[in-house]
PDB file of C-alpha atoms and ligand atoms in Angstrom:
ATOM      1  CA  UNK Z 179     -13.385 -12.110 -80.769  1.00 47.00           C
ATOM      2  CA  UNK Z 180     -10.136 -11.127 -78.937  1.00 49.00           C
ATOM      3  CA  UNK Z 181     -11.552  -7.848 -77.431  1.00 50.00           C
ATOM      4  CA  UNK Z 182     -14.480 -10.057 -75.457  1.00 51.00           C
ATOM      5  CA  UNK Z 183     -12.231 -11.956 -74.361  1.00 55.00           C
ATOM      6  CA  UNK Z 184     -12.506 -12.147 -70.293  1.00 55.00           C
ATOM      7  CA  UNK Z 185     -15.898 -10.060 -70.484  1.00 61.00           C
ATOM      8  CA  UNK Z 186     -18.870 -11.720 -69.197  1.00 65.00           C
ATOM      9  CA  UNK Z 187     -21.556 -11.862 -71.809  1.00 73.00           C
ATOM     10  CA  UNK Z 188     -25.642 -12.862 -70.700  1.00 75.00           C
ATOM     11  CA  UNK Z 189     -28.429 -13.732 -72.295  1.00 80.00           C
ATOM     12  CA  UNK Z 190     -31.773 -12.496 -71.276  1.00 82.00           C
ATOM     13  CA  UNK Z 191     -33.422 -14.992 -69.066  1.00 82.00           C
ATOM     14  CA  UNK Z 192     -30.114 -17.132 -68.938  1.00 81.00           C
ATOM     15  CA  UNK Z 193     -29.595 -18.983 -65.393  1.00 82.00           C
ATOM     16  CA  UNK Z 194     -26.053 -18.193 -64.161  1.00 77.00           C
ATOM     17  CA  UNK Z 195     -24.530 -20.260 -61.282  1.00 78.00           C
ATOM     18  CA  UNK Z 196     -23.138 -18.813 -58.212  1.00 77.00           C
ATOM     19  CA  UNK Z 197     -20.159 -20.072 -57.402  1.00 75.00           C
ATOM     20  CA  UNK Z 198     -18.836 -18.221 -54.282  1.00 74.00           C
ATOM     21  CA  UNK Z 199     -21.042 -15.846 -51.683  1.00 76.00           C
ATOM     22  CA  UNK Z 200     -20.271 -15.429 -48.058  1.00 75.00           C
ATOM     23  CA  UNK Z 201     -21.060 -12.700 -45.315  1.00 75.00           C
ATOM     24  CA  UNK Z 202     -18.553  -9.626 -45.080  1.00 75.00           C
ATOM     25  CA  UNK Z 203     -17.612  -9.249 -41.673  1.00 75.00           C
ATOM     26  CA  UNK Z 204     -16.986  -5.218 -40.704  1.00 75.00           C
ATOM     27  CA  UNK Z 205     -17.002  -4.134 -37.726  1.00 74.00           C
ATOM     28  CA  UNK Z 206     -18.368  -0.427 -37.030  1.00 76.00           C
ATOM     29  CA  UNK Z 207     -15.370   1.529 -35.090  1.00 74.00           C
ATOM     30  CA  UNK Z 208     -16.530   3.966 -32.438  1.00 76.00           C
ATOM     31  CA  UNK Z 209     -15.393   7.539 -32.551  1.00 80.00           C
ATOM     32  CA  UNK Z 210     -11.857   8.064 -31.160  1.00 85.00           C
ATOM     33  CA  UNK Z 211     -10.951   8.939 -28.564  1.00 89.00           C
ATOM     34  CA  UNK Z 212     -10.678  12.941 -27.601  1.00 92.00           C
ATOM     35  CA  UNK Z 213      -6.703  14.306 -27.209  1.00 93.00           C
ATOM     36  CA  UNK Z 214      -6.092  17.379 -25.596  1.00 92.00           C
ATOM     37  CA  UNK Z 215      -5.824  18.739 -28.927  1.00 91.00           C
ATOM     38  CA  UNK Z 216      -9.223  17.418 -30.452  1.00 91.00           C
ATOM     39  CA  UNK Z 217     -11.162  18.416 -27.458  1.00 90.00           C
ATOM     40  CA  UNK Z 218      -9.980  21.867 -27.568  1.00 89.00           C
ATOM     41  CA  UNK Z 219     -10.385  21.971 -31.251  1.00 86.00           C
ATOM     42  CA  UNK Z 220     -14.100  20.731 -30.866  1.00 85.00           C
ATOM     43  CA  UNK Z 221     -15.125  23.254 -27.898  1.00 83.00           C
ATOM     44  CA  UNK Z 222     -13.820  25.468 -30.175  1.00 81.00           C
ATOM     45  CA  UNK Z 223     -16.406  24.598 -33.157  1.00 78.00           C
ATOM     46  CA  UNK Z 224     -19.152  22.724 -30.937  1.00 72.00           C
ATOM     47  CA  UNK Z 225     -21.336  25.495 -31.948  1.00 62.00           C
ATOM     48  CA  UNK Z 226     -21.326  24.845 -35.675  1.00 62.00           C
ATOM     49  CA  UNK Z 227     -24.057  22.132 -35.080  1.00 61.00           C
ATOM     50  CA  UNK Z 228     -26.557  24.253 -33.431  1.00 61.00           C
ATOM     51  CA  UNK Z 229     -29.884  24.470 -35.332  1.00 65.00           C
ATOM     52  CA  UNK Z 230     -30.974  27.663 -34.344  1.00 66.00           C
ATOM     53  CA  UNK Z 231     -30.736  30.161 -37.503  1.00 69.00           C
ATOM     54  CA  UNK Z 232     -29.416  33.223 -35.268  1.00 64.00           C
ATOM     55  CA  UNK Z 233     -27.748  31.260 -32.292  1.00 62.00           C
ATOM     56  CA  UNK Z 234     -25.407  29.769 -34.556  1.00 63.00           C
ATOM     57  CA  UNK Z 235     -24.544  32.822 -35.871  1.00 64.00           C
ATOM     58  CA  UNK Z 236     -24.136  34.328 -32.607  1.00 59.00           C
ATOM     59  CA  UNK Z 237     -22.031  31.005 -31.765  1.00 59.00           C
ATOM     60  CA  UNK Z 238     -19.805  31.302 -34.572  1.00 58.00           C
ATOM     61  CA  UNK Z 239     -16.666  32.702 -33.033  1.00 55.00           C
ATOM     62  CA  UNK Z 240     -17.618  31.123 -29.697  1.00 58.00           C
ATOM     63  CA  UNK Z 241     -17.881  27.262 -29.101  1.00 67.00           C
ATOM     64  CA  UNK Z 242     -17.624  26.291 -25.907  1.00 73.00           C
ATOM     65  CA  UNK Z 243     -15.496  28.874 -22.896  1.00 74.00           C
ATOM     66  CA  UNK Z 244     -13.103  31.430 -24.559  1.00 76.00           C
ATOM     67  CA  UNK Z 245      -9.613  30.446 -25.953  1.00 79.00           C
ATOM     68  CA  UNK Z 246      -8.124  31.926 -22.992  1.00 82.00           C
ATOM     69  CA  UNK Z 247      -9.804  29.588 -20.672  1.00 86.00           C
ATOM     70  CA  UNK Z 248     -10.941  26.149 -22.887  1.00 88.00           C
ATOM     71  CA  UNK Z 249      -7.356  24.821 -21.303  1.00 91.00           C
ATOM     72  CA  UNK Z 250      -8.370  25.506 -17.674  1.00 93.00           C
ATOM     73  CA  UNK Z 251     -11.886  23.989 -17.969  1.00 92.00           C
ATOM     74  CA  UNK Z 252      -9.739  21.038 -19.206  1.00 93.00           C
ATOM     75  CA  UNK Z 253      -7.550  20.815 -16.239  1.00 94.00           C
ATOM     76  CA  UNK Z 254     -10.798  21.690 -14.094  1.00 94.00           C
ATOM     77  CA  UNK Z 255     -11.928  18.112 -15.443  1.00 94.00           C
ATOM     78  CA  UNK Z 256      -8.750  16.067 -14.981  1.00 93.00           C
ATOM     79  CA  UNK Z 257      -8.413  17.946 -10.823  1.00 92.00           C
ATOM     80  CA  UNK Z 258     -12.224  16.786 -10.248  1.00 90.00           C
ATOM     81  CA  UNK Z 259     -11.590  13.270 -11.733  1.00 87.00           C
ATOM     82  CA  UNK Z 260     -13.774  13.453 -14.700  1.00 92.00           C
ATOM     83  CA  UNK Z 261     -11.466  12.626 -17.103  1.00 92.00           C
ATOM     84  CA  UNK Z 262      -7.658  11.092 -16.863  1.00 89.00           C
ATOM     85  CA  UNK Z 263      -5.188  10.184 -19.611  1.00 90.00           C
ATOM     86  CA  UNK Z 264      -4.222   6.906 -21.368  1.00 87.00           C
ATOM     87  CA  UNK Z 265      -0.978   8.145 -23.417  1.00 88.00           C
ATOM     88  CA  UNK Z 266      -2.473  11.066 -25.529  1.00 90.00           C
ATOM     89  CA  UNK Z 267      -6.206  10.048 -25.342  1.00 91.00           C
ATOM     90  CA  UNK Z 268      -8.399  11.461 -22.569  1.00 93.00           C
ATOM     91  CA  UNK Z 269     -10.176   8.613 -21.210  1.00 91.00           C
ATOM     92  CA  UNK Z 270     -13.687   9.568 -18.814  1.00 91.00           C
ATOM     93  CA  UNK Z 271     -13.076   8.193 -15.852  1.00 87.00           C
ATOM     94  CA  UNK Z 272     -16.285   6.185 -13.901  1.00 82.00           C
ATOM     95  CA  UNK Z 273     -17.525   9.366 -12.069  1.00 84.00           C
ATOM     96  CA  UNK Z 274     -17.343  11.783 -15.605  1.00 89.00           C
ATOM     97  CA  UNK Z 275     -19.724   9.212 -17.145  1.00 88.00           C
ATOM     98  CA  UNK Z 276     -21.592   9.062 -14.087  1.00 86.00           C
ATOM     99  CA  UNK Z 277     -21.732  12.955 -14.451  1.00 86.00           C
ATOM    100  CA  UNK Z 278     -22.711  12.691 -18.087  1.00 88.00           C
ATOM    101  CA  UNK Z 279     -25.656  10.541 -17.828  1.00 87.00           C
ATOM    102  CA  UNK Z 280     -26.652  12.911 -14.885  1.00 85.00           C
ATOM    103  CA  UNK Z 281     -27.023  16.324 -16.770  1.00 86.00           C
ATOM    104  CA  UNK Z 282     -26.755  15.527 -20.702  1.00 86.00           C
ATOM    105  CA  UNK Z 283     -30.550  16.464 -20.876  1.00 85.00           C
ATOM    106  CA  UNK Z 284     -30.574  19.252 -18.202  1.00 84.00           C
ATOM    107  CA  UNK Z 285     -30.484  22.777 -19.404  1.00 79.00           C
ATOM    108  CA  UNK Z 286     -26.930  23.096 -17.713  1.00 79.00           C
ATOM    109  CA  UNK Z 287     -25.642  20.647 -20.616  1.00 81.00           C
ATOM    110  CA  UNK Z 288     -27.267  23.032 -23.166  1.00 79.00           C
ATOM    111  CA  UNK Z 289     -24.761  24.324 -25.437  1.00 74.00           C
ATOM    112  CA  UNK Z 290     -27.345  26.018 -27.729  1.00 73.00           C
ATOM    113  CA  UNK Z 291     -28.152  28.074 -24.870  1.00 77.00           C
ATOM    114  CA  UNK Z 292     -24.936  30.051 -24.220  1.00 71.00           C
ATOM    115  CA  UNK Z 293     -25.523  30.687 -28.427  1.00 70.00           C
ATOM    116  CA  UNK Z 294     -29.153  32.212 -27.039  1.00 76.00           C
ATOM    117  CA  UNK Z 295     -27.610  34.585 -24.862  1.00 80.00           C
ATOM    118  CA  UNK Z 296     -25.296  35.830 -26.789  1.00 76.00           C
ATOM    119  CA  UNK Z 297     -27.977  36.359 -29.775  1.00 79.00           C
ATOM    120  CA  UNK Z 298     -29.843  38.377 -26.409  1.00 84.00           C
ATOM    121  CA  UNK Z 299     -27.057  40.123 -25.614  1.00 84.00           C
ATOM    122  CA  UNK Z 300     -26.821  41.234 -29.050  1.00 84.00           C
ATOM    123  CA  UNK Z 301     -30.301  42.414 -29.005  1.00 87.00           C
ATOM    124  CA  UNK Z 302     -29.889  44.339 -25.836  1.00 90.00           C
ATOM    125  CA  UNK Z 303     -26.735  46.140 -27.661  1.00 89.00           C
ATOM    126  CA  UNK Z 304     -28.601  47.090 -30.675  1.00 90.00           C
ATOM    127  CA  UNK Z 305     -32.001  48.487 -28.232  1.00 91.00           C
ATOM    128  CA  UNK Z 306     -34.233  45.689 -29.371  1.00 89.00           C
ATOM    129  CA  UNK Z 307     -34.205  44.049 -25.901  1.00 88.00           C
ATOM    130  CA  UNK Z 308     -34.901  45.337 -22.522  1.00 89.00           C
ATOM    131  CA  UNK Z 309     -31.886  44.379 -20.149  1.00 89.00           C
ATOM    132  CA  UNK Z 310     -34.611  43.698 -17.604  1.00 91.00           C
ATOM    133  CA  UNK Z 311     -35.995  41.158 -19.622  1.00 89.00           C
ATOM    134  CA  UNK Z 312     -32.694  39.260 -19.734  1.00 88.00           C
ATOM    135  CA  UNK Z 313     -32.031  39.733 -16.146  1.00 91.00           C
ATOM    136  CA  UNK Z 314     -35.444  37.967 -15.537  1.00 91.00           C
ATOM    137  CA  UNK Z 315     -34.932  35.108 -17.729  1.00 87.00           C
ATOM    138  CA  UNK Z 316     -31.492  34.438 -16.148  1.00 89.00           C
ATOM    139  CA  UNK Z 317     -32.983  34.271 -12.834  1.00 92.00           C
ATOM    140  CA  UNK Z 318     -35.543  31.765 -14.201  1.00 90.00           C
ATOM    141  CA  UNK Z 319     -33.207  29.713 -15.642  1.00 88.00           C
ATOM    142  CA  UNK Z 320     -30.795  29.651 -12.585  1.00 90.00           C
ATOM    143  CA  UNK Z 321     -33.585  28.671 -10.779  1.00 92.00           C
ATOM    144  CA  UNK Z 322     -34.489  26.100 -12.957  1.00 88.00           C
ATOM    145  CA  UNK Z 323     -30.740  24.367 -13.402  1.00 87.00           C
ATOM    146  CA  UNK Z 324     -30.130  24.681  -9.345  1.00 90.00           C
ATOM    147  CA  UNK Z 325     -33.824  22.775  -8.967  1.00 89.00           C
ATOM    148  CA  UNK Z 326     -32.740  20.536 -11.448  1.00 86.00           C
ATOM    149  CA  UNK Z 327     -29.176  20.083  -9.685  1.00 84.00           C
ATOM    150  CA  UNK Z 328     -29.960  19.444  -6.537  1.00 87.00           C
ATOM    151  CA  UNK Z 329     -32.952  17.203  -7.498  1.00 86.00           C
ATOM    152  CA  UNK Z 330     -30.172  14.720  -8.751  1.00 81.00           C
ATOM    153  CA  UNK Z 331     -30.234  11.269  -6.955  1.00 78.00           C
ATOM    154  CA  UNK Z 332     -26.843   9.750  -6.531  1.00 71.00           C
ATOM    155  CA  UNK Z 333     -26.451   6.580  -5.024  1.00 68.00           C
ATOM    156  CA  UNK Z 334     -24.201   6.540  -2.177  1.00 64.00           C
ATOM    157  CA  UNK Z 335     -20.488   5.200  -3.392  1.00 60.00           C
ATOM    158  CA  UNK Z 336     -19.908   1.540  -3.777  1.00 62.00           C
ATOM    159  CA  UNK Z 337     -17.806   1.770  -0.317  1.00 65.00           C
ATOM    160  CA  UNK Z 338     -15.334  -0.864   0.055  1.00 73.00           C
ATOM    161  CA  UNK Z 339     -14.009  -1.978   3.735  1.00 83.00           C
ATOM    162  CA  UNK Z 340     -11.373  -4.031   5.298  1.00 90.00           C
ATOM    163  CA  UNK Z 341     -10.895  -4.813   8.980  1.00 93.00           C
ATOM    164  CA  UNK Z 342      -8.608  -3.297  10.255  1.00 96.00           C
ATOM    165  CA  UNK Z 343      -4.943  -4.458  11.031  1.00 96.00           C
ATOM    166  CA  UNK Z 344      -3.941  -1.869  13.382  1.00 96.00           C
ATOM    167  CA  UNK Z 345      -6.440  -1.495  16.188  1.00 96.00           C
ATOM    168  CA  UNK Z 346      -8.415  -4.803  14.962  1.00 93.00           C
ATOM    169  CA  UNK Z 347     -11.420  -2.671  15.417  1.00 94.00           C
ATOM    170  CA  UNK Z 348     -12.124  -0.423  12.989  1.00 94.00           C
ATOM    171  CA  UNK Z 349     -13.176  -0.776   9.164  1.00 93.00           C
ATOM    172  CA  UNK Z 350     -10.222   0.433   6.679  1.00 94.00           C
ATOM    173  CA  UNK Z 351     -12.504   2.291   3.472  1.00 90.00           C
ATOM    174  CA  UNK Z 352     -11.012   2.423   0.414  1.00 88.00           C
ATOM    175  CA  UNK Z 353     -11.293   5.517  -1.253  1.00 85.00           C
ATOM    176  CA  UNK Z 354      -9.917   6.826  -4.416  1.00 84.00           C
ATOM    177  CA  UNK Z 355      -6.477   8.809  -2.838  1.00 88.00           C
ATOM    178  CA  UNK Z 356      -6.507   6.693   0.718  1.00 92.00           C
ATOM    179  CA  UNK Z 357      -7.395   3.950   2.569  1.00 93.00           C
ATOM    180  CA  UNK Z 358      -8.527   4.976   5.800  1.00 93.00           C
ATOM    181  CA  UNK Z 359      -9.491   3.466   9.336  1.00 94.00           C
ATOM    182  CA  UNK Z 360     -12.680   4.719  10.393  1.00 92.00           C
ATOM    183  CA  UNK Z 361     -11.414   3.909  13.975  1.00 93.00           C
ATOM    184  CA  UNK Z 362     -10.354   8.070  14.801  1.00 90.00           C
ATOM    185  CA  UNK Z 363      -8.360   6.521  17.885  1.00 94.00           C
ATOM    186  CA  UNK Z 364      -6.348   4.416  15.052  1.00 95.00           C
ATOM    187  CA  UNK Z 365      -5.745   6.587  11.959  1.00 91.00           C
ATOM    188  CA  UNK Z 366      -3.915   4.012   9.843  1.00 95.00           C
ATOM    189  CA  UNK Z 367      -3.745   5.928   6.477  1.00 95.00           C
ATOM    190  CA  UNK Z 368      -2.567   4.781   3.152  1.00 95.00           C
ATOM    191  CA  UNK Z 369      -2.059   6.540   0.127  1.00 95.00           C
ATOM    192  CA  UNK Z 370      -2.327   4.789  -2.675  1.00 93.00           C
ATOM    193  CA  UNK Z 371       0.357   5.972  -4.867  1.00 92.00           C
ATOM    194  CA  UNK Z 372       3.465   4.651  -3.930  1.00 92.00           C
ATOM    195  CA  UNK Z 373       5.905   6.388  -6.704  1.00 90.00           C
ATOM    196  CA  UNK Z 374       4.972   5.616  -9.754  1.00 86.00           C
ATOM    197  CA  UNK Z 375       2.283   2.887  -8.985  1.00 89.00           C
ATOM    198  CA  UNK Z 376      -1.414   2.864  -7.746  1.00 90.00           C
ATOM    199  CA  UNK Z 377      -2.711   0.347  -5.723  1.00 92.00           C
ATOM    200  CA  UNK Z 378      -5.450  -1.214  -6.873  1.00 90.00           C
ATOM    201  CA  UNK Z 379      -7.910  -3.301  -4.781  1.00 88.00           C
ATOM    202  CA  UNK Z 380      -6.623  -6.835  -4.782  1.00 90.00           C
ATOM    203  CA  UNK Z 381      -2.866  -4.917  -3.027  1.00 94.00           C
ATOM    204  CA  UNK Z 382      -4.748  -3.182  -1.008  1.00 94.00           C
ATOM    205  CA  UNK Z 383      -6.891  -6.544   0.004  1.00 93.00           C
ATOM    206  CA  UNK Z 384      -3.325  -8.728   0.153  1.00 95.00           C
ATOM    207  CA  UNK Z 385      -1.482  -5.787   2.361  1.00 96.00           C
ATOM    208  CA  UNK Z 386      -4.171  -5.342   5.099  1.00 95.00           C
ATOM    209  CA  UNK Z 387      -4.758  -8.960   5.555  1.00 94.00           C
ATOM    210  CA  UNK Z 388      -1.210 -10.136   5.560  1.00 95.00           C
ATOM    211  CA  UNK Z 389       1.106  -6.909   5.453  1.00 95.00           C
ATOM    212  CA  UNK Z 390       2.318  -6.922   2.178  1.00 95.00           C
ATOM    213  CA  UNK Z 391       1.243  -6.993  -1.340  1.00 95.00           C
ATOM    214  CA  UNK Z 392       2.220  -9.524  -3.965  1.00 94.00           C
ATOM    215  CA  UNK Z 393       5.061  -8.590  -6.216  1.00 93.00           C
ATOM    216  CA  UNK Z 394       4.369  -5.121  -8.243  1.00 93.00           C
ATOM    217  CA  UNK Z 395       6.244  -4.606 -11.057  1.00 90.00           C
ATOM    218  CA  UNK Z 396       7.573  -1.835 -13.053  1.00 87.00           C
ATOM    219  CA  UNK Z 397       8.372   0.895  -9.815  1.00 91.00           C
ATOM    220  CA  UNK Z 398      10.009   3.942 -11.627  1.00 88.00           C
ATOM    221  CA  UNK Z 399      12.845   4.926  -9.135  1.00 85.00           C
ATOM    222  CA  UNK Z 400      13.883   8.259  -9.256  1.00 83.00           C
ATOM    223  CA  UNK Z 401      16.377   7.768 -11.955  1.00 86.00           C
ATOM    224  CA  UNK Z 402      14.083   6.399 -13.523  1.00 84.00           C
ATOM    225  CA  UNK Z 403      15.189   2.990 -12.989  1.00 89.00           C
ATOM    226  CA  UNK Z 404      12.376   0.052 -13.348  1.00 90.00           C
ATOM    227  CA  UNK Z 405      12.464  -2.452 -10.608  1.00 91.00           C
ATOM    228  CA  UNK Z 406       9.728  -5.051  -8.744  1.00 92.00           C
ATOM    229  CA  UNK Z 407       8.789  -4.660  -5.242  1.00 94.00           C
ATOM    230  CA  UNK Z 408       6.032  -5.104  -2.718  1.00 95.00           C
ATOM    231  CA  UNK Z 409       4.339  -3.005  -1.003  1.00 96.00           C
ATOM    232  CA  UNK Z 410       4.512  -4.024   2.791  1.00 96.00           C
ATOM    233  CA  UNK Z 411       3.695  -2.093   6.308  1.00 96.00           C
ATOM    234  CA  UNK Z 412       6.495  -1.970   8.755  1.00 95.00           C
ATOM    235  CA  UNK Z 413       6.243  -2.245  12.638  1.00 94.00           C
ATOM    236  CA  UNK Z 414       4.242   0.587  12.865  1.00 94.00           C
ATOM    237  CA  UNK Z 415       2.163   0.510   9.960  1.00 95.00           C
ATOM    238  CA  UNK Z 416       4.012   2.958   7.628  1.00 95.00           C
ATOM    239  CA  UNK Z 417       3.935   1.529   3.831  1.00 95.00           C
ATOM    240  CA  UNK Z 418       7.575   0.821   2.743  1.00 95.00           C
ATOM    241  CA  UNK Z 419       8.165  -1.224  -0.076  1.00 94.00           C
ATOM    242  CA  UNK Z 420       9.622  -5.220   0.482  1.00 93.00           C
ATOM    243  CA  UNK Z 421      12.139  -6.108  -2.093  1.00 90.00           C
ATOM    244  CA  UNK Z 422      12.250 -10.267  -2.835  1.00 76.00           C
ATOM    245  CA  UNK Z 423      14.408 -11.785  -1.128  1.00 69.00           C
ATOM    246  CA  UNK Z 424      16.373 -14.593  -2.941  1.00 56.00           C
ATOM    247  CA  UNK Z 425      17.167 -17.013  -0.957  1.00 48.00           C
ATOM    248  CA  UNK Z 426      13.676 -17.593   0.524  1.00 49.00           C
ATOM    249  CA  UNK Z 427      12.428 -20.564   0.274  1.00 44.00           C
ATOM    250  CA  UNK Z 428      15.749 -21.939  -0.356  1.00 42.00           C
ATOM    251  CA  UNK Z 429      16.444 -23.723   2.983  1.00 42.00           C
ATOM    252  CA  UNK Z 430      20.048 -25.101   3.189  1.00 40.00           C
TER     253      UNK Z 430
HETATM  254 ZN1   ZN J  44      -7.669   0.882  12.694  1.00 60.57          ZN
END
């Protein structure tokens, strides 16, 4: 009839043909990236996921630091280099994860326990709690997190080197800031912003074995102006940037 028309109709037991079947591909996205603004939004809630009955309770108005100083433990992170920026998104930088992996199980990482103490401080308000007691499972813990601390094993930093070009004797080590002679006689320093631009560790490679970087592009001059330029040592080993000149190469 005209109202089955386009409906598919089966028998019991009838065999049906496939026609088409194929794999969906999907791909599982991981969580964004933390802004300013999300970060500070979840140290302000972190405490809704706590288990504990009473600590979350205690947590409730808490999360993580106050409101008056979640910004500055931000900025704490970006002046130790745990975490930089890429546009909006905070990005953890090699020695934040490094960081991370270090402590994430150590009571110091423990954000159910700053939910305990207020739930003890609590008690100690309302006389069910002897402030001594408190005092004398702070010191235990402190004494557990600083064993704990200073139990970690880092491995020394990969440490880059470069002979020298200076004094020809020393090792230049490339840090994150500088690159420095170890020669204390020498002292050739570089810092590794130059404006707008950080040198990574193939410049740093091409200037200390022939004087001058390749061609960097996109310097921000202080108009603002974009231009290319090289990074080169003069005479005396201060950096000073090489523009290209033209008509190398052309010989007449
Ligand atoms: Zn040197």
């Amino acid at each position: 009839t005209e109202a089955n028309k386009g409906t598919a109709r089966f028998a019991e037991g009838e065999q049906i043909p496939v026609t088409g079947y194929g794999t969906a591909q999907r791909k599982t996205m991981p969580k964004p990236l933390y802004t300013e603004a999300t970060l500070l939004a979840a140290m302000e809630t972190c405490g809704r996921n706590i288990t504990d009955e009473k600590a979350k309770e205690a947590m409730k108005e808490l999360g993580i630091g106050t409101p008056a100083t979640r910004a500055a433990i931000i900025t704490t992170l970006f002046k130790r280099d745990y975490i930089e920026r890429s546009g909006k998104a905070l990005v953890p930088t090699e020695k934040g994860l490094y960081i991370y992996e270090a402590v994430k199980d150590m009571q110091v990482a423990n954000v159910e326990l700053t939910g305990s103490w207020e739930k003890t401080l609590l008690q100690i308000e309302q006389h069910t709690l002897e402030t001594r007691s408190f005092m004398h499972s702070i010191e235990s813990f402190t004494s557990q997190v600083t064993r704990e601390v200073l139990g970690l094993k880092f491995p020394a930093p990969k440490q880059h080197s470069l002979p020298c070009p200076k004094c020809g004797t020393g090792k230049v080590m490339i840090r994150p800031k500088v690159a420095k002679c170890d020669n204390l006689d020498c002292g050739l320093l570089v810092f590794r912003k130059v404006l707008n631009k950080e040198l990574n560790e193939q410049h740093l490679e091409q200037l200390f074995s022939s004087g001058a970087t390749k061609l960097i592009k996109g310097f921000k001059g202080k108009k603002g102006n974009s231009f290319d330029a090289a990074v080169a040592f003069d005479d005396e080993f201060n950096v000073t940037l090489a523009f290209p000149d033209k008509k190398r190469g052309k010989k007449r």
